[in-house]
Amino acid sequence: MGRAARRRARRAAPPLSQRHGLDPVRWKVGPTDAADTADAADAPRAFDALAARFPALLDPAATALASRFEAGEVVGADGRAWSASDPVAPGDELWFHRELRDEDVAGPDPRILLHDEHLLVVDKPHDMATMPRGAHVLASALVRLRRATGIETLAPLHRLDRRTAGVLAFGIVPAERAAYQGLFALGAVRKTYLARVEASGAVQIPQRAGERFTMHDRLEKTHGQLQTRVVSGEPNALTEGEVLQAADAGVSTAGAGGASIVVRLHPCTGRTHQLRAQLAHRGAPIAGDDLYPRTVPATAPLALLSQELAFTDPVTGRDRAFRSVQELP
């Protein structure tokens, strides 16, 4: 079990229950948020400190922060309600629920492939976020499934990009989560993807059916930037590939005048946007990719499918294999 998993295991249960399938927000006051002082008169007040850390709480469209304090909606780790005028010090915890903007939650929930006492495995559609983030909160797979099943402890064991479809596994029992996540961290899960790529110009992957290839790169992603970059240095991302289908030249789903090739991919590591970045770097971006485009931004679904996950279950000892019923766009 890693250090992060041990910290989660030691952490007490949240003082607020979930709301709309979402955990409460936990903010631990840091030394830069409030100076450690023996004189309470010099310490910042809970209202001011919280507003400085989360400016969105002062949005005119949101419930007034002062009203939320008065209603007892901001509490400490012990469940005691904070007053807006209470002084805060480093190490204090403030818990509260986020307020949600209107959101279009379209389409059905993900198809369930397995639901037992340990795992919930689903077939996620394209353009559904795994975790709540930004404008995709209630529509995310995690929140949808928590609300559909009533399982508050549900947590993803790995992630798929919002635009990627296919097999996605969630853990149910918090005490088992580290064991399952450890499989992904150690590369002990056999992951199979299908992708349709656009090959035109100087393509650095094979283009004939049956040919195999390996992509071994160093990938880096800078905080605040969306794209992952292929850079020089010691490789940290490994993917094995095979060409399944090579279309005739001139047939292109992006209309770029190149060849559309279907490849099977086995990522041996799990870097952010690994497959998308590695293929684009080799002149073969995935069809429909609007983040790593070769020519013009695409509007079609991303032609990337998490087709299969296979592993030996660390809890039951059984061999597990889950396969998507979806097809490439």
mmCIF file of C-alpha atoms in Angstrom, residues 98-287:
data_model
loop_
_atom_site.group_PDB
_atom_site.id
_atom_site.type_symbol
_atom_site.label_atom_id
_atom_site.label_comp_id
_atom_site.label_asym_id
_atom_site.label_seq_id
_atom_site.Cartn_x
_atom_site.Cartn_y
_atom_site.Cartn_z
ATOM 1 C CA ARG A 98 -20.066 22.819 -3.381
ATOM 2 C CA GLU A 99 -23.028 24.460 -5.060
ATOM 3 C CA LEU A 100 -23.666 23.206 -8.580
ATOM 4 C CA ARG A 101 -24.447 25.190 -11.680
ATOM 5 C CA ASP A 102 -27.164 24.038 -14.047
ATOM 6 C CA GLU A 103 -25.822 21.138 -16.083
ATOM 7 C CA ASP A 104 -27.135 19.146 -18.996
ATOM 8 C CA VAL A 105 -27.065 15.477 -17.962
ATOM 9 C CA ALA A 106 -27.861 13.844 -21.274
ATOM 10 C CA GLY A 107 -27.987 10.216 -22.299
ATOM 11 C CA PRO A 108 -28.243 7.026 -20.252
ATOM 12 C CA ASP A 109 -25.936 5.936 -17.450
ATOM 13 C CA PRO A 110 -22.968 3.741 -18.455
ATOM 14 C CA ARG A 111 -23.799 0.112 -19.252
ATOM 15 C CA ILE A 112 -22.898 -2.140 -16.305
ATOM 16 C CA LEU A 113 -20.688 -5.108 -17.199
ATOM 17 C CA LEU A 114 -20.209 -6.414 -13.638
ATOM 18 C CA HIS A 115 -21.590 -5.537 -10.234
ATOM 19 C CA ASP A 116 -20.564 -7.692 -7.278
ATOM 20 C CA GLU A 117 -19.509 -6.973 -3.694
ATOM 21 C CA HIS A 118 -16.043 -5.815 -4.783
ATOM 22 C CA LEU A 119 -16.271 -4.194 -8.209
ATOM 23 C CA LEU A 120 -18.547 -2.195 -10.447
ATOM 24 C CA VAL A 121 -17.297 -2.342 -14.032
ATOM 25 C CA VAL A 122 -19.010 -0.311 -16.746
ATOM 26 C CA ASP A 123 -18.820 0.410 -20.463
ATOM 27 C CA LYS A 124 -18.439 4.200 -20.520
ATOM 28 C CA PRO A 125 -19.707 6.086 -23.577
ATOM 29 C CA HIS A 126 -17.739 8.774 -25.374
ATOM 30 C CA ASP A 127 -17.721 12.312 -23.965
ATOM 31 C CA MET A 128 -18.512 11.336 -20.374
ATOM 32 C CA ALA A 129 -15.982 12.377 -17.740
ATOM 33 C CA THR A 130 -14.801 9.730 -15.283
ATOM 34 C CA MET A 131 -14.578 12.134 -12.329
ATOM 35 C CA PRO A 132 -16.530 15.335 -11.626
ATOM 36 C CA ARG A 133 -14.538 18.238 -13.003
ATOM 37 C CA GLY A 134 -15.265 21.690 -14.381
ATOM 38 C CA ALA A 135 -18.536 21.710 -16.281
ATOM 39 C CA HIS A 136 -18.891 17.914 -16.018
ATOM 40 C CA VAL A 137 -20.048 17.140 -12.476
ATOM 41 C CA LEU A 138 -23.491 15.528 -12.330
ATOM 42 C CA ALA A 139 -22.874 14.103 -15.812
ATOM 43 C CA SER A 140 -19.635 12.365 -14.774
ATOM 44 C CA ALA A 141 -19.576 8.576 -14.589
ATOM 45 C CA LEU A 142 -18.740 8.550 -10.869
ATOM 46 C CA VAL A 143 -21.626 10.791 -9.826
ATOM 47 C CA ARG A 144 -24.098 9.083 -12.169
ATOM 48 C CA LEU A 145 -23.205 5.660 -10.786
ATOM 49 C CA ARG A 146 -23.242 6.735 -7.144
ATOM 50 C CA ARG A 147 -26.717 8.152 -7.620
ATOM 51 C CA ALA A 148 -27.948 5.146 -9.623
ATOM 52 C CA THR A 149 -26.612 2.501 -7.221
ATOM 53 C CA GLY A 150 -26.662 4.342 -3.896
ATOM 54 C CA ILE A 151 -23.058 3.205 -3.241
ATOM 55 C CA GLU A 152 -21.440 6.203 -1.543
ATOM 56 C CA THR A 153 -18.037 4.479 -1.312
ATOM 57 C CA LEU A 154 -17.754 3.987 -5.075
ATOM 58 C CA ALA A 155 -14.412 5.230 -6.437
ATOM 59 C CA PRO A 156 -12.629 4.814 -9.797
ATOM 60 C CA LEU A 157 -9.682 2.409 -9.830
ATOM 61 C CA HIS A 158 -8.251 4.115 -12.945
ATOM 62 C CA ARG A 159 -9.407 6.813 -15.332
ATOM 63 C CA LEU A 160 -10.426 7.243 -18.924
ATOM 64 C CA ASP A 161 -10.315 10.596 -20.706
ATOM 65 C CA ARG A 162 -13.732 12.167 -21.105
ATOM 66 C CA ARG A 163 -13.567 11.634 -24.870
ATOM 67 C CA THR A 164 -12.459 7.983 -24.603
ATOM 68 C CA ALA A 165 -15.104 5.251 -24.419
ATOM 69 C CA GLY A 166 -14.941 1.732 -23.042
ATOM 70 C CA VAL A 167 -14.257 -0.409 -19.990
ATOM 71 C CA LEU A 168 -13.920 1.503 -16.710
ATOM 72 C CA ALA A 169 -13.606 -0.153 -13.278
ATOM 73 C CA PHE A 170 -14.745 1.173 -9.891
ATOM 74 C CA GLY A 171 -14.024 -0.180 -6.437
ATOM 75 C CA ILE A 172 -16.758 -0.560 -3.847
ATOM 76 C CA VAL A 173 -14.959 -1.391 -0.573
ATOM 77 C CA PRO A 174 -12.565 1.371 0.596
ATOM 78 C CA ALA A 175 -10.272 -1.119 2.349
ATOM 79 C CA GLU A 176 -9.774 -2.994 -0.950
ATOM 80 C CA ARG A 177 -9.186 0.059 -3.120
ATOM 81 C CA ALA A 178 -5.411 0.240 -2.667
ATOM 82 C CA ALA A 179 -4.978 -3.383 -3.735
ATOM 83 C CA TYR A 180 -6.874 -2.826 -6.982
ATOM 84 C CA GLN A 181 -5.257 0.530 -7.739
ATOM 85 C CA GLY A 182 -1.880 -1.062 -7.090
ATOM 86 C CA LEU A 183 -2.464 -3.405 -10.034
ATOM 87 C CA PHE A 184 -2.752 -0.438 -12.378
ATOM 88 C CA ALA A 185 0.231 1.340 -10.817
ATOM 89 C CA LEU A 186 2.412 -1.760 -11.219
ATOM 90 C CA GLY A 187 1.294 -2.472 -14.781
ATOM 91 C CA ALA A 188 -0.346 -5.748 -13.738
ATOM 92 C CA VAL A 189 -3.532 -5.015 -15.704
ATOM 93 C CA ARG A 190 -3.649 -6.049 -19.356
ATOM 94 C CA LYS A 191 -5.262 -3.080 -21.113
ATOM 95 C CA THR A 192 -6.386 -3.312 -24.733
ATOM 96 C CA TYR A 193 -7.449 -0.300 -26.786
ATOM 97 C CA LEU A 194 -8.667 0.125 -30.341
ATOM 98 C CA ALA A 195 -7.964 3.325 -32.251
ATOM 99 C CA ARG A 196 -8.586 4.643 -35.724
ATOM 100 C CA VAL A 197 -5.735 6.914 -36.746
ATOM 101 C CA GLU A 198 -5.206 9.371 -39.589
ATOM 102 C CA ALA A 199 -1.981 8.633 -41.446
ATOM 103 C CA SER A 200 -0.769 11.128 -44.018
ATOM 104 C CA GLY A 201 2.698 12.368 -44.847
ATOM 105 C CA ALA A 202 5.626 11.123 -42.755
ATOM 106 C CA VAL A 203 3.972 8.420 -40.638
ATOM 107 C CA GLN A 204 6.197 6.627 -38.141
ATOM 108 C CA ILE A 205 4.044 3.558 -37.487
ATOM 109 C CA PRO A 206 3.448 0.558 -39.777
ATOM 110 C CA GLN A 207 0.520 0.788 -42.168
ATOM 111 C CA ARG A 208 -0.015 -2.829 -43.214
ATOM 112 C CA ALA A 209 -2.329 -5.243 -41.401
ATOM 113 C CA GLY A 210 -0.541 -7.627 -39.045
ATOM 114 C CA GLU A 211 2.519 -5.446 -38.526
ATOM 115 C CA ARG A 212 3.537 -4.760 -34.932
ATOM 116 C CA PHE A 213 5.266 -1.744 -33.430
ATOM 117 C CA THR A 214 6.415 -0.318 -30.091
ATOM 118 C CA MET A 215 6.192 3.273 -28.885
ATOM 119 C CA HIS A 216 8.676 4.112 -26.118
ATOM 120 C CA ASP A 217 8.844 7.817 -25.209
ATOM 121 C CA ARG A 218 9.341 10.287 -22.443
ATOM 122 C CA LEU A 219 6.087 12.152 -21.812
ATOM 123 C CA GLU A 220 5.732 15.312 -19.753
ATOM 124 C CA LYS A 221 2.661 17.338 -18.843
ATOM 125 C CA THR A 222 2.995 20.801 -17.347
ATOM 126 C CA HIS A 223 0.477 21.777 -14.684
ATOM 127 C CA GLY A 224 -2.133 24.087 -16.175
ATOM 128 C CA GLN A 225 -1.547 22.899 -19.747
ATOM 129 C CA LEU A 226 -3.908 20.469 -21.462
ATOM 130 C CA GLN A 227 -1.482 18.705 -23.777
ATOM 131 C CA THR A 228 1.089 16.072 -22.884
ATOM 132 C CA ARG A 229 4.393 16.549 -24.730
ATOM 133 C CA VAL A 230 6.874 14.015 -26.075
ATOM 134 C CA VAL A 231 10.320 15.229 -24.985
ATOM 135 C CA SER A 232 13.876 13.928 -25.044
ATOM 136 C CA GLY A 233 15.109 11.956 -22.060
ATOM 137 C CA GLU A 234 14.686 8.633 -20.306
ATOM 138 C CA PRO A 235 11.464 6.983 -21.600
ATOM 139 C CA ASN A 236 8.603 6.721 -19.114
ATOM 140 C CA ALA A 237 5.777 5.607 -21.432
ATOM 141 C CA LEU A 238 5.598 2.272 -23.238
ATOM 142 C CA THR A 239 2.903 1.111 -25.653
ATOM 143 C CA GLU A 240 2.800 -2.012 -27.817
ATOM 144 C CA GLY A 241 0.751 -1.853 -31.006
ATOM 145 C CA GLU A 242 -0.483 -3.878 -33.952
ATOM 146 C CA VAL A 243 -2.123 -2.786 -37.190
ATOM 147 C CA LEU A 244 -5.504 -4.481 -37.559
ATOM 148 C CA GLN A 245 -6.844 -2.776 -40.649
ATOM 149 C CA ALA A 246 -5.262 -0.489 -43.225
ATOM 150 C CA ALA A 247 -7.684 1.445 -45.404
ATOM 151 C CA ASP A 248 -6.994 2.512 -48.969
ATOM 152 C CA ALA A 249 -5.060 5.744 -49.307
ATOM 153 C CA GLY A 250 -7.353 8.709 -49.727
ATOM 154 C CA VAL A 251 -9.976 7.336 -47.340
ATOM 155 C CA SER A 252 -9.905 9.541 -44.272
ATOM 156 C CA THR A 253 -12.497 10.134 -41.575
ATOM 157 C CA ALA A 254 -11.048 13.611 -41.063
ATOM 158 C CA GLY A 255 -11.123 14.466 -44.735
ATOM 159 C CA ALA A 256 -7.390 15.168 -44.722
ATOM 160 C CA GLY A 257 -6.616 13.008 -47.750
ATOM 161 C CA GLY A 258 -4.656 10.379 -45.792
ATOM 162 C CA ALA A 259 -5.248 6.761 -44.883
ATOM 163 C CA SER A 260 -7.451 5.658 -42.016
ATOM 164 C CA ILE A 261 -5.767 2.835 -40.079
ATOM 165 C CA VAL A 262 -7.202 0.765 -37.223
ATOM 166 C CA VAL A 263 -4.685 -0.276 -34.574
ATOM 167 C CA ARG A 264 -4.806 -2.373 -31.418
ATOM 168 C CA LEU A 265 -2.826 -0.884 -28.528
ATOM 169 C CA HIS A 266 -1.540 -2.278 -25.236
ATOM 170 C CA PRO A 267 -0.295 0.545 -22.991
ATOM 171 C CA CYS A 268 2.189 -0.887 -20.479
ATOM 172 C CA THR A 269 2.270 2.394 -18.552
ATOM 173 C CA GLY A 270 -0.467 4.854 -17.678
ATOM 174 C CA ARG A 271 0.663 8.394 -18.472
ATOM 175 C CA THR A 272 -1.883 11.153 -19.106
ATOM 176 C CA HIS A 273 -3.037 11.114 -22.768
ATOM 177 C CA GLN A 274 -0.370 8.498 -23.445
ATOM 178 C CA LEU A 275 -1.912 6.956 -26.557
ATOM 179 C CA ARG A 276 -3.093 10.242 -28.020
ATOM 180 C CA ALA A 277 0.269 11.972 -27.562
ATOM 181 C CA GLN A 278 2.412 9.061 -28.756
ATOM 182 C CA LEU A 279 0.407 8.489 -31.934
ATOM 183 C CA ALA A 280 0.170 12.180 -32.803
ATOM 184 C CA HIS A 281 3.942 12.487 -32.310
ATOM 185 C CA ARG A 282 4.378 9.813 -34.989
ATOM 186 C CA GLY A 283 2.199 11.538 -37.549
ATOM 187 C CA ALA A 284 -0.816 9.314 -36.853
ATOM 188 C CA PRO A 285 -3.248 11.279 -34.641
ATOM 189 C CA ILE A 286 -6.420 9.544 -33.548
ATOM 190 C CA ALA A 287 -9.437 10.453 -35.666
#
